[in-house]
GROMACS .gro file of C-alpha atoms in nm:
model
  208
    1UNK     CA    1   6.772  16.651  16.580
    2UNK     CA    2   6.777  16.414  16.861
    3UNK     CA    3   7.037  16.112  16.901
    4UNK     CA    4   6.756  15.906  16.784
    5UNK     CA    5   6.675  16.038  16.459
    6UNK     CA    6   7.078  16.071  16.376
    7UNK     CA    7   7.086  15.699  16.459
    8UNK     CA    8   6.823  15.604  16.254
    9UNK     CA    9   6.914  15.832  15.948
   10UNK     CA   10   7.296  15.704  15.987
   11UNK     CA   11   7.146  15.327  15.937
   12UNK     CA   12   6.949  15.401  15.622
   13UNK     CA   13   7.229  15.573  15.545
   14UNK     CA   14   7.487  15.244  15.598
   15UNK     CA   15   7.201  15.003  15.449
   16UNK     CA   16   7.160  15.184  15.091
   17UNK     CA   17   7.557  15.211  15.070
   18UNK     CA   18   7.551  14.827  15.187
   19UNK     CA   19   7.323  14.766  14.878
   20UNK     CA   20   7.467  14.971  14.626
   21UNK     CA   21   7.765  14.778  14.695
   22UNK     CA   22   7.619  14.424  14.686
   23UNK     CA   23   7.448  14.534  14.376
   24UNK     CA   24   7.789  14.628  14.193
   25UNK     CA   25   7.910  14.277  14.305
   26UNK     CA   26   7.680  14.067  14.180
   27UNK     CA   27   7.662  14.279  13.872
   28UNK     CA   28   8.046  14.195  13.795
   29UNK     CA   29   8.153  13.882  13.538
   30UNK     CA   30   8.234  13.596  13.723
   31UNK     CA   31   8.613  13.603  13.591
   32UNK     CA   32   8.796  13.793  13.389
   33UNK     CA   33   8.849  13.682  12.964
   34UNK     CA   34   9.054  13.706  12.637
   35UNK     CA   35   8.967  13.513  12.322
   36UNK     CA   36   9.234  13.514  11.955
   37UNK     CA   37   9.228  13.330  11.662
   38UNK     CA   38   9.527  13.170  11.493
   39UNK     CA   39   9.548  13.068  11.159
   40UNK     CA   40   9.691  12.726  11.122
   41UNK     CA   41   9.879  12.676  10.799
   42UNK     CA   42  10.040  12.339  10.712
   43UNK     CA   43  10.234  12.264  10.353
   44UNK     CA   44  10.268  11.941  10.254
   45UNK     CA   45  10.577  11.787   9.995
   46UNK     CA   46  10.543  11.626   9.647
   47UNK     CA   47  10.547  11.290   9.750
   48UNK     CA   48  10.547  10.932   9.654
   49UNK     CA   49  10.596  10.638   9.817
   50UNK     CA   50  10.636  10.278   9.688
   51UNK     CA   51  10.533   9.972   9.810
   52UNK     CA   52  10.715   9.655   9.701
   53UNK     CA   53  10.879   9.347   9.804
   54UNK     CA   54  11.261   9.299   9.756
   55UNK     CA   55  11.246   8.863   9.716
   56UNK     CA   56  10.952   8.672   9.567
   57UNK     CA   57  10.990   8.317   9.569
   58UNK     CA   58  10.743   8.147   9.381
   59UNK     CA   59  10.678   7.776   9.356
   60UNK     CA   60  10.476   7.622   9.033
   61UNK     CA   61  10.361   7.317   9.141
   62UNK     CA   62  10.335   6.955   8.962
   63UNK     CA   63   9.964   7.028   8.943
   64UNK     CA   64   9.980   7.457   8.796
   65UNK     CA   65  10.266   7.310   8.564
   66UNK     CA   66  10.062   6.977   8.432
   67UNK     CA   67   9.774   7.193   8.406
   68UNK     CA   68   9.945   7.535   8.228
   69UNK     CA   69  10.061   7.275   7.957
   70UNK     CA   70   9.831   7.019   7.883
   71UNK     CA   71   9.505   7.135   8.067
   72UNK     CA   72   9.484   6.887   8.316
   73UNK     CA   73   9.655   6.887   8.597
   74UNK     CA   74   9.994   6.683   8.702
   75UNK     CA   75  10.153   6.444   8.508
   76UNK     CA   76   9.848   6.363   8.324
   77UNK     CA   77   9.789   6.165   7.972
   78UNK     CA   78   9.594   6.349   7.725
   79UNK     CA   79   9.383   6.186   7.438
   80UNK     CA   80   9.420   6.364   7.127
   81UNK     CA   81   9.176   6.213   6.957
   82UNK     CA   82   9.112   5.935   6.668
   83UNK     CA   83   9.268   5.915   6.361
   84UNK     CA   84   9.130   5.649   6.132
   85UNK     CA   85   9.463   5.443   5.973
   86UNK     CA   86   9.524   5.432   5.558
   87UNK     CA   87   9.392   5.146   5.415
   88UNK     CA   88   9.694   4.923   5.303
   89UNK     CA   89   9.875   4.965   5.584
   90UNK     CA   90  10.083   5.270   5.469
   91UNK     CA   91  10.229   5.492   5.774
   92UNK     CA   92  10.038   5.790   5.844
   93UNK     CA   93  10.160   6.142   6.032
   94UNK     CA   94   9.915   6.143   6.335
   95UNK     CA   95   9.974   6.539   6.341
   96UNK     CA   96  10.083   6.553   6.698
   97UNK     CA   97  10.293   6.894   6.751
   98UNK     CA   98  10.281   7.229   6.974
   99UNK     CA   99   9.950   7.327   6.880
  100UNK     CA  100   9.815   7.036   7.062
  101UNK     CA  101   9.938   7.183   7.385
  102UNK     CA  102   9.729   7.425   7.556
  103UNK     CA  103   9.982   7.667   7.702
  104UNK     CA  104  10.331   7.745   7.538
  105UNK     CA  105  10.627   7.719   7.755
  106UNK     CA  106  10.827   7.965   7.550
  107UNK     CA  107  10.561   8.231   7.638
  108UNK     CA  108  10.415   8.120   8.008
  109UNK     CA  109  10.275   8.440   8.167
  110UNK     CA  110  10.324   8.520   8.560
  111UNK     CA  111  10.086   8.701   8.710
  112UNK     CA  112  10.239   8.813   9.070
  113UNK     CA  113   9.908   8.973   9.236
  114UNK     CA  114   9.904   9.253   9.500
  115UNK     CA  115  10.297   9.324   9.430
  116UNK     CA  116  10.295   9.671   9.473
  117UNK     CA  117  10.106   9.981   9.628
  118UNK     CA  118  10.136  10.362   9.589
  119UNK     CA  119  10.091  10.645   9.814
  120UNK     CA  120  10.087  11.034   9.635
  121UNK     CA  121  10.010  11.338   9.636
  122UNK     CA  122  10.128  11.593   9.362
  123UNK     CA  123  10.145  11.960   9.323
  124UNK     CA  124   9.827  12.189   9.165
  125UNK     CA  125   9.996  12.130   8.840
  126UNK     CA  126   9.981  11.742   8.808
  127UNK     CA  127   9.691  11.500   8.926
  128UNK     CA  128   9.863  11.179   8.793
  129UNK     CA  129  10.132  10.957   8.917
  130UNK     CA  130  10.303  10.706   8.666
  131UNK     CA  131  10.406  10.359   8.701
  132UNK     CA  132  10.709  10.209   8.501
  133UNK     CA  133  10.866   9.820   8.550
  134UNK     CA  134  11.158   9.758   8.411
  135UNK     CA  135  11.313   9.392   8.413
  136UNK     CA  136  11.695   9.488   8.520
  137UNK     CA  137  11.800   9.127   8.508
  138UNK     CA  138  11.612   8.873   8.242
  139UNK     CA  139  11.778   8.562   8.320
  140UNK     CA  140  11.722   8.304   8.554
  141UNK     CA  141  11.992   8.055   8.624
  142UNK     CA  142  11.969   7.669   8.771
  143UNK     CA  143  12.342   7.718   8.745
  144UNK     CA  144  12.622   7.939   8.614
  145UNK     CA  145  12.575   7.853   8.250
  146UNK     CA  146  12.332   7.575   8.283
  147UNK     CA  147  11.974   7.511   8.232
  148UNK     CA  148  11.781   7.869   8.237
  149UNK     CA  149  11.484   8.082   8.199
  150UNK     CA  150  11.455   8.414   8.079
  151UNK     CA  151  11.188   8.709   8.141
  152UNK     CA  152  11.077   8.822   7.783
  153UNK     CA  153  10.856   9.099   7.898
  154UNK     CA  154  10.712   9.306   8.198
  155UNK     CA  155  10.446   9.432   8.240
  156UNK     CA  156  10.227   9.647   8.539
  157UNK     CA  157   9.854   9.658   8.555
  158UNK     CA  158   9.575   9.803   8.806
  159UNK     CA  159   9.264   9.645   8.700
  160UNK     CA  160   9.248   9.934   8.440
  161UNK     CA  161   9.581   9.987   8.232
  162UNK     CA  162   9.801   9.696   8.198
  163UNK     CA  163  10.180   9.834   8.043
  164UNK     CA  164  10.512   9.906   8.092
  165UNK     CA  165  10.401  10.191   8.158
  166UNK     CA  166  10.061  10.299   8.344
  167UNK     CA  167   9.905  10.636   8.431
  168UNK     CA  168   9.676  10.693   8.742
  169UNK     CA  169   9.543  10.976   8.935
  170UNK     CA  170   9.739  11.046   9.283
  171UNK     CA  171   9.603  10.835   9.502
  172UNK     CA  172   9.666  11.022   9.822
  173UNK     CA  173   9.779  10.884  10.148
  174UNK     CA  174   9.515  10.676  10.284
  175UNK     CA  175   9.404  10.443  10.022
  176UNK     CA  176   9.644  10.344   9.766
  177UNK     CA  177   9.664  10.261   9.449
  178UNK     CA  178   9.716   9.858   9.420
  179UNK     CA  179   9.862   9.622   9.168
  180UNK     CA  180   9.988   9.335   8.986
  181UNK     CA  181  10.329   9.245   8.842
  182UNK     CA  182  10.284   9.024   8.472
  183UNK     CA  183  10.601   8.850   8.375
  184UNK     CA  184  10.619   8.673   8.059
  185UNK     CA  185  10.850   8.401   8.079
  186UNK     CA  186  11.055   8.159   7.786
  187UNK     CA  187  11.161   7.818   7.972
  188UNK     CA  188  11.252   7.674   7.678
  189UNK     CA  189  11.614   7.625   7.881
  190UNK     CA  190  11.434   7.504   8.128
  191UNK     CA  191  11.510   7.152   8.105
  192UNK     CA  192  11.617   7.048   8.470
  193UNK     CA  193  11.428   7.039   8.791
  194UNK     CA  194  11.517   7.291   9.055
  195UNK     CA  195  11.500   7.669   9.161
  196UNK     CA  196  11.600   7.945   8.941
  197UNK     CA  197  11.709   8.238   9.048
  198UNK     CA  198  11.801   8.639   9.051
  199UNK     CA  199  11.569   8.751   8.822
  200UNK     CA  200  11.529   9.097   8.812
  201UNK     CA  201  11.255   9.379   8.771
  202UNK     CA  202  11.264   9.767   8.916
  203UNK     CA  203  10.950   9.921   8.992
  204UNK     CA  204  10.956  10.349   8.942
  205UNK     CA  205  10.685  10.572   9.073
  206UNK     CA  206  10.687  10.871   8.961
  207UNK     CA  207  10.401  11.169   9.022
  208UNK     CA  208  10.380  11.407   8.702
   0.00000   0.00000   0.00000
């Protein structure tokens, strides 16, 4: 064979190697991989959280007192009506008394909207969280002593149960549940002008 031939054979030769190994290049991934899964597990507590305030001050006005007592507001006159006198001119008992008035100060209800929220969750067992008030102090003082007025009754409510005592289902942690405080109040000792204070109610939350 001349030095031709072996030249030319020798090239093919170098060419198809030159191929083979381009073609086990290309035919590689790109880069090299690994893939795992992890199970993510997360345990949450029995939890509930209360929302209150520690101090309400709240100011009845001329105008919500006139009104609560004789249905108009402020200081206002009210005409009771017409009573025809005895012939004779005997004296006659006009009938004025507490029935005229249209609220009862021995009895005056408080309504103290939006006063509390709760956040819960509860275990697999229990859906429900509970609600209690308690009023830990009834009496409201002008001074040591002195003129007064006393809380007579509590009472919670959610737009569905209104007690000393209401039920709910957890309400989880986003939206919570919402409520009012109702305070029945007796200012019959209320006979002085001014601010009355350290009234007392507790608010428990409890999921069962």
């Amino acid at each position: 064979m001349n030095r031709k031939n072996r030249f030319a054979r020798s090239l093919v030769t170098r060419m198809g190697l030159l191929g083979a190994l381009v073609f086990a290049l290309t035919a590689m991934p790109a880069s090299a991989q690994a893939t795992g899964a992890t199970d993510v597990d997360i345990t949450l507590p029995d939890i509930v959280i209360l929302h209150y305030f520690s101090n309400v001050d709240v100011t009845i006005t001329d105008t919500a007192l006139g009104s609560f007592l004789t249905g108009t507001p402020g200081d206002s006159a009210v005409n009771e009506g017409t009573v025809a006198p005895l012939p004779g001119g005997f004296s006659q008992d006009l009938g004025m008394g507490p029935s005229a008035l249209t609220g009862d100060p021995s009895a005056a209800l408080l309504v103290l909207q939006n006063a509390w929220a709760v956040r819960s969750i509860s275990l697999l067992g229990g859906a429900n969280t509970q609600l209690a008030i308690v009023v830990t102090d009834n009496l409201l003082e002008l001074s040591a002593g002195g003129p007064s007025i006393t809380i007579s009754s509590g009472t919670v409510n959610d737009g569905t149960s209104n007690g000393a005592t209401i039920t709910f289902a957890a309400p989880g942690l986003v939206n919570p549940q919402m409520g009012d405080v109702e305070l029945t109040l007796d200012m019959s000792n209320a006979i002085n002008a001014g601010e009355y204070v350290d009234g007392v109610f507790t608010l428990t939350a409890t999921n069962i």
